[in-house]
């Protein structure tokens, strides 16, 4: 499963973003004109306590109903959705591997995942992205960020979204989605901190060169 700004399918607009928390379900659709993005539609729907617990969906039918309701409230007609995944359910690691050909990196990452992620590789969806290629004491090294999340957790989300009649264009971990939406791609040499203050937790996201 792709996590780093790639999709299951080519998400040809229009599509909308969906966020599900223990307190509410939010939808957002953007529109692009020229150089700028603007909000086309937004709505939020509070949900009863216990329907989502510790970010796990406990009542599928109630959440499906809430998704349909909030989508209708926002006036969103497209069924194409990109859904956020909670940071608390993901494993994100930065690893360093020796310099190698691109086609060899994929196999090397599998070994790194087995060492860095506390779940069997056949029980997770994972993705990776090269951060930097550098020389250290004459030896080439590659810094790679790895993201992984339980298949059981994501498959539950997939079941809910399909039951709501939606077409899944992709998933993004919350911190990745926030960075992609708030920061410009051409910002180099810039270190940025994003602080996300929620009802039950606060996240600090630090990015370098976006």
mmCIF file of C-alpha atoms in Angstrom:
data_model
loop_
_atom_site.group_PDB
_atom_site.id
_atom_site.type_symbol
_atom_site.label_atom_id
_atom_site.label_comp_id
_atom_site.label_asym_id
_atom_site.label_seq_id
_atom_site.Cartn_x
_atom_site.Cartn_y
_atom_site.Cartn_z
ATOM 1 C CA UNK A 1 0.000 0.000 0.000
ATOM 2 C CA UNK A 2 1.342 3.431 -0.904
ATOM 3 C CA UNK A 3 1.463 5.996 1.889
ATOM 4 C CA UNK A 4 3.825 8.712 0.660
ATOM 5 C CA UNK A 5 1.669 10.821 -1.653
ATOM 6 C CA UNK A 6 0.942 7.935 -4.028
ATOM 7 C CA UNK A 7 -2.399 6.254 -4.589
ATOM 8 C CA UNK A 8 -4.130 2.947 -5.239
ATOM 9 C CA UNK A 9 -5.401 4.533 -8.475
ATOM 10 C CA UNK A 10 -4.788 7.791 -10.275
ATOM 11 C CA UNK A 11 -6.991 10.181 -8.236
ATOM 12 C CA UNK A 12 -8.338 12.229 -11.118
ATOM 13 C CA UNK A 13 -10.246 15.171 -9.598
ATOM 14 C CA UNK A 14 -12.679 15.639 -8.131
ATOM 15 C CA UNK A 15 -11.990 13.741 -4.918
ATOM 16 C CA UNK A 16 -12.338 14.617 -1.239
ATOM 17 C CA UNK A 17 -10.490 14.013 1.998
ATOM 18 C CA UNK A 18 -11.975 12.112 4.925
ATOM 19 C CA UNK A 19 -10.847 12.110 8.555
ATOM 20 C CA UNK A 20 -12.388 9.889 11.230
ATOM 21 C CA UNK A 21 -11.683 10.451 14.921
ATOM 22 C CA UNK A 22 -13.317 9.359 18.166
ATOM 23 C CA UNK A 23 -15.344 12.577 18.327
ATOM 24 C CA UNK A 24 -16.259 13.428 14.753
ATOM 25 C CA UNK A 25 -16.039 12.708 11.048
ATOM 26 C CA UNK A 26 -14.804 15.470 8.753
ATOM 27 C CA UNK A 27 -14.808 15.831 4.977
ATOM 28 C CA UNK A 28 -13.014 18.399 2.841
ATOM 29 C CA UNK A 29 -12.942 18.993 -0.896
ATOM 30 C CA UNK A 30 -10.521 21.442 -2.481
ATOM 31 C CA UNK A 31 -10.585 23.113 -5.863
ATOM 32 C CA UNK A 32 -7.550 24.261 -7.832
ATOM 33 C CA UNK A 33 -7.515 27.461 -9.855
ATOM 34 C CA UNK A 34 -4.312 28.729 -11.372
ATOM 35 C CA UNK A 35 -1.594 28.697 -8.704
ATOM 36 C CA UNK A 36 -3.925 28.444 -5.740
ATOM 37 C CA UNK A 37 -6.062 25.884 -3.938
ATOM 38 C CA UNK A 38 -9.252 26.867 -2.168
ATOM 39 C CA UNK A 39 -11.924 25.109 -0.105
ATOM 40 C CA UNK A 40 -14.809 23.904 -2.246
ATOM 41 C CA UNK A 41 -16.743 21.993 0.448
ATOM 42 C CA UNK A 42 -16.342 21.172 4.130
ATOM 43 C CA UNK A 43 -18.478 19.608 6.858
ATOM 44 C CA UNK A 44 -18.056 17.942 10.233
ATOM 45 C CA UNK A 45 -20.364 15.526 12.006
ATOM 46 C CA UNK A 46 -20.093 14.665 15.690
ATOM 47 C CA UNK A 47 -20.468 10.975 16.528
ATOM 48 C CA UNK A 48 -21.618 9.220 19.680
ATOM 49 C CA UNK A 49 -19.050 8.079 22.216
ATOM 50 C CA UNK A 50 -17.789 4.548 21.654
ATOM 51 C CA UNK A 51 -18.432 4.296 17.917
ATOM 52 C CA UNK A 52 -14.689 4.761 17.418
ATOM 53 C CA UNK A 53 -12.461 3.799 20.348
ATOM 54 C CA UNK A 54 -8.694 4.280 20.325
ATOM 55 C CA UNK A 55 -9.148 5.047 16.592
ATOM 56 C CA UNK A 56 -10.597 1.560 16.007
ATOM 57 C CA UNK A 57 -14.059 1.489 14.399
ATOM 58 C CA UNK A 58 -16.392 -0.391 16.754
ATOM 59 C CA UNK A 59 -19.764 0.183 15.064
ATOM 60 C CA UNK A 60 -19.411 -0.139 11.308
ATOM 61 C CA UNK A 61 -23.045 0.578 10.384
ATOM 62 C CA UNK A 62 -23.172 3.749 12.500
ATOM 63 C CA UNK A 63 -19.926 5.077 11.007
ATOM 64 C CA UNK A 64 -21.094 4.292 7.461
ATOM 65 C CA UNK A 65 -24.294 6.223 8.177
ATOM 66 C CA UNK A 66 -22.305 9.159 9.600
ATOM 67 C CA UNK A 67 -20.025 9.268 6.542
ATOM 68 C CA UNK A 68 -23.030 9.413 4.215
ATOM 69 C CA UNK A 69 -24.631 12.116 6.352
ATOM 70 C CA UNK A 70 -21.572 14.391 6.519
ATOM 71 C CA UNK A 71 -20.877 13.970 2.800
ATOM 72 C CA UNK A 72 -24.444 15.028 2.039
ATOM 73 C CA UNK A 73 -24.177 17.951 4.472
ATOM 74 C CA UNK A 74 -21.073 19.192 2.663
ATOM 75 C CA UNK A 75 -22.711 18.856 -0.731
ATOM 76 C CA UNK A 76 -19.964 16.563 -2.010
ATOM 77 C CA UNK A 77 -21.120 14.556 -5.008
ATOM 78 C CA UNK A 78 -17.911 12.736 -5.925
ATOM 79 C CA UNK A 79 -17.373 9.283 -4.468
ATOM 80 C CA UNK A 80 -13.576 9.421 -4.839
ATOM 81 C CA UNK A 81 -11.974 9.607 -1.398
ATOM 82 C CA UNK A 82 -8.524 9.878 0.154
ATOM 83 C CA UNK A 83 -8.669 8.863 3.821
ATOM 84 C CA UNK A 84 -6.269 9.840 6.586
ATOM 85 C CA UNK A 85 -4.780 7.214 8.868
ATOM 86 C CA UNK A 86 -4.052 8.027 12.536
ATOM 87 C CA UNK A 87 -0.466 8.627 13.556
ATOM 88 C CA UNK A 88 -0.981 6.535 16.687
ATOM 89 C CA UNK A 89 -1.566 3.398 14.606
ATOM 90 C CA UNK A 90 1.444 3.835 12.333
ATOM 91 C CA UNK A 91 5.115 2.990 12.691
ATOM 92 C CA UNK A 92 7.497 5.511 11.103
ATOM 93 C CA UNK A 93 11.237 4.838 11.112
ATOM 94 C CA UNK A 94 14.276 6.354 9.417
ATOM 95 C CA UNK A 95 16.947 3.817 8.514
ATOM 96 C CA UNK A 96 20.338 4.034 6.806
ATOM 97 C CA UNK A 97 21.425 1.473 4.243
ATOM 98 C CA UNK A 98 24.550 1.180 2.084
ATOM 99 C CA UNK A 99 24.552 2.798 -1.350
ATOM 100 C CA UNK A 100 23.002 0.458 -3.915
ATOM 101 C CA UNK A 101 21.035 0.400 -7.140
ATOM 102 C CA UNK A 102 17.391 1.510 -6.957
ATOM 103 C CA UNK A 103 16.140 -1.959 -7.861
ATOM 104 C CA UNK A 104 18.085 -3.399 -4.902
ATOM 105 C CA UNK A 105 16.664 -0.954 -2.366
ATOM 106 C CA UNK A 106 13.252 -2.642 -2.288
ATOM 107 C CA UNK A 107 14.731 -5.955 -1.140
ATOM 108 C CA UNK A 108 16.992 -4.250 1.404
ATOM 109 C CA UNK A 109 14.009 -2.393 2.863
ATOM 110 C CA UNK A 110 12.277 -5.691 3.616
ATOM 111 C CA UNK A 111 15.185 -6.689 5.853
ATOM 112 C CA UNK A 112 15.122 -3.304 7.577
ATOM 113 C CA UNK A 113 11.373 -3.579 8.180
ATOM 114 C CA UNK A 114 11.770 -6.928 9.910
ATOM 115 C CA UNK A 115 14.306 -5.335 12.265
ATOM 116 C CA UNK A 116 12.573 -1.980 12.828
ATOM 117 C CA UNK A 117 8.828 -2.747 12.820
ATOM 118 C CA UNK A 118 7.375 -4.850 15.691
ATOM 119 C CA UNK A 119 4.909 -6.730 13.449
ATOM 120 C CA UNK A 120 5.466 -9.548 10.925
ATOM 121 C CA UNK A 121 5.895 -8.154 7.417
ATOM 122 C CA UNK A 122 2.933 -10.186 6.127
ATOM 123 C CA UNK A 123 0.668 -8.421 8.651
ATOM 124 C CA UNK A 124 1.425 -4.845 7.587
ATOM 125 C CA UNK A 125 1.027 -2.472 4.696
ATOM 126 C CA UNK A 126 4.244 -0.531 4.243
ATOM 127 C CA UNK A 127 5.821 2.103 2.047
ATOM 128 C CA UNK A 128 9.205 3.788 1.897
ATOM 129 C CA UNK A 129 10.821 6.870 0.446
ATOM 130 C CA UNK A 130 14.463 7.843 -0.047
ATOM 131 C CA UNK A 131 15.297 10.973 1.940
ATOM 132 C CA UNK A 132 18.923 11.474 1.023
ATOM 133 C CA UNK A 133 21.914 9.896 -0.693
ATOM 134 C CA UNK A 134 25.179 10.963 0.904
ATOM 135 C CA UNK A 135 28.854 10.148 1.287
ATOM 136 C CA UNK A 136 30.195 9.318 4.747
ATOM 137 C CA UNK A 137 33.932 8.681 5.074
ATOM 138 C CA UNK A 138 34.074 7.765 1.404
ATOM 139 C CA UNK A 139 31.231 5.266 1.619
ATOM 140 C CA UNK A 140 27.851 5.957 0.058
ATOM 141 C CA UNK A 141 24.782 5.716 2.286
ATOM 142 C CA UNK A 142 21.069 6.130 1.735
ATOM 143 C CA UNK A 143 18.667 7.515 4.338
ATOM 144 C CA UNK A 144 15.210 5.997 3.939
ATOM 145 C CA UNK A 145 11.971 6.720 5.801
ATOM 146 C CA UNK A 146 9.724 3.694 6.282
ATOM 147 C CA UNK A 147 6.037 3.822 7.225
ATOM 148 C CA UNK A 148 4.019 0.764 8.197
ATOM 149 C CA UNK A 149 0.544 0.091 9.549
ATOM 150 C CA UNK A 150 -1.411 -3.016 10.484
ATOM 151 C CA UNK A 151 -3.324 -4.663 7.639
ATOM 152 C CA UNK A 152 -6.139 -5.536 10.045
ATOM 153 C CA UNK A 153 -6.591 -1.879 10.979
ATOM 154 C CA UNK A 154 -6.504 -0.580 7.396
ATOM 155 C CA UNK A 155 -8.713 -3.373 6.061
ATOM 156 C CA UNK A 156 -11.398 -2.314 8.543
ATOM 157 C CA UNK A 157 -11.236 1.211 7.107
ATOM 158 C CA UNK A 158 -11.438 -0.187 3.571
ATOM 159 C CA UNK A 159 -14.539 -2.201 4.486
ATOM 160 C CA UNK A 160 -16.261 0.870 5.956
ATOM 161 C CA UNK A 161 -15.438 3.115 2.985
ATOM 162 C CA UNK A 162 -16.635 0.568 0.442
ATOM 163 C CA UNK A 163 -19.817 -0.011 2.436
ATOM 164 C CA UNK A 164 -20.395 3.749 2.318
ATOM 165 C CA UNK A 165 -20.295 3.495 -1.478
ATOM 166 C CA UNK A 166 -16.976 5.318 -1.860
ATOM 167 C CA UNK A 167 -14.112 4.719 -4.292
ATOM 168 C CA UNK A 168 -10.785 4.608 -2.456
ATOM 169 C CA UNK A 169 -8.102 6.689 -4.158
ATOM 170 C CA UNK A 170 -5.581 6.292 -1.368
ATOM 171 C CA UNK A 171 -4.587 6.621 2.266
ATOM 172 C CA UNK A 172 -2.169 9.018 3.940
ATOM 173 C CA UNK A 173 -0.858 9.041 7.495
ATOM 174 C CA UNK A 174 -2.031 12.234 9.193
ATOM 175 C CA UNK A 175 1.415 13.815 9.540
ATOM 176 C CA UNK A 176 2.234 13.138 5.874
ATOM 177 C CA UNK A 177 -1.119 14.566 4.766
ATOM 178 C CA UNK A 178 -0.642 17.697 6.891
ATOM 179 C CA UNK A 179 2.880 18.283 5.573
ATOM 180 C CA UNK A 180 1.793 17.799 1.964
ATOM 181 C CA UNK A 181 -1.132 20.199 2.334
ATOM 182 C CA UNK A 182 0.620 22.971 4.294
ATOM 183 C CA UNK A 183 4.118 23.096 2.822
ATOM 184 C CA UNK A 184 5.305 24.045 -0.641
ATOM 185 C CA UNK A 185 7.205 21.456 -2.663
ATOM 186 C CA UNK A 186 9.897 23.950 -3.641
ATOM 187 C CA UNK A 187 10.901 24.893 -0.090
ATOM 188 C CA UNK A 188 14.553 23.855 0.251
ATOM 189 C CA UNK A 189 16.869 24.478 3.163
ATOM 190 C CA UNK A 190 13.892 25.166 5.413
ATOM 191 C CA UNK A 191 13.053 23.378 8.669
ATOM 192 C CA UNK A 192 9.409 23.631 9.701
ATOM 193 C CA UNK A 193 7.477 22.512 12.775
ATOM 194 C CA UNK A 194 3.759 21.806 12.522
ATOM 195 C CA UNK A 195 1.857 21.551 15.828
ATOM 196 C CA UNK A 196 -1.477 19.737 15.701
ATOM 197 C CA UNK A 197 -3.455 20.286 18.917
ATOM 198 C CA UNK A 198 -6.340 17.828 19.102
ATOM 199 C CA UNK A 199 -9.006 17.062 21.696
ATOM 200 C CA UNK A 200 -7.114 14.093 23.127
ATOM 201 C CA UNK A 201 -3.546 14.424 21.852
ATOM 202 C CA UNK A 202 -1.002 16.854 20.417
ATOM 203 C CA UNK A 203 1.393 16.036 17.584
ATOM 204 C CA UNK A 204 4.678 17.757 16.699
ATOM 205 C CA UNK A 205 5.748 17.288 13.079
ATOM 206 C CA UNK A 206 9.202 18.481 12.018
ATOM 207 C CA UNK A 207 10.063 18.601 8.322
ATOM 208 C CA UNK A 208 13.298 19.428 6.528
ATOM 209 C CA UNK A 209 13.216 20.422 2.832
ATOM 210 C CA UNK A 210 9.524 19.469 2.961
#
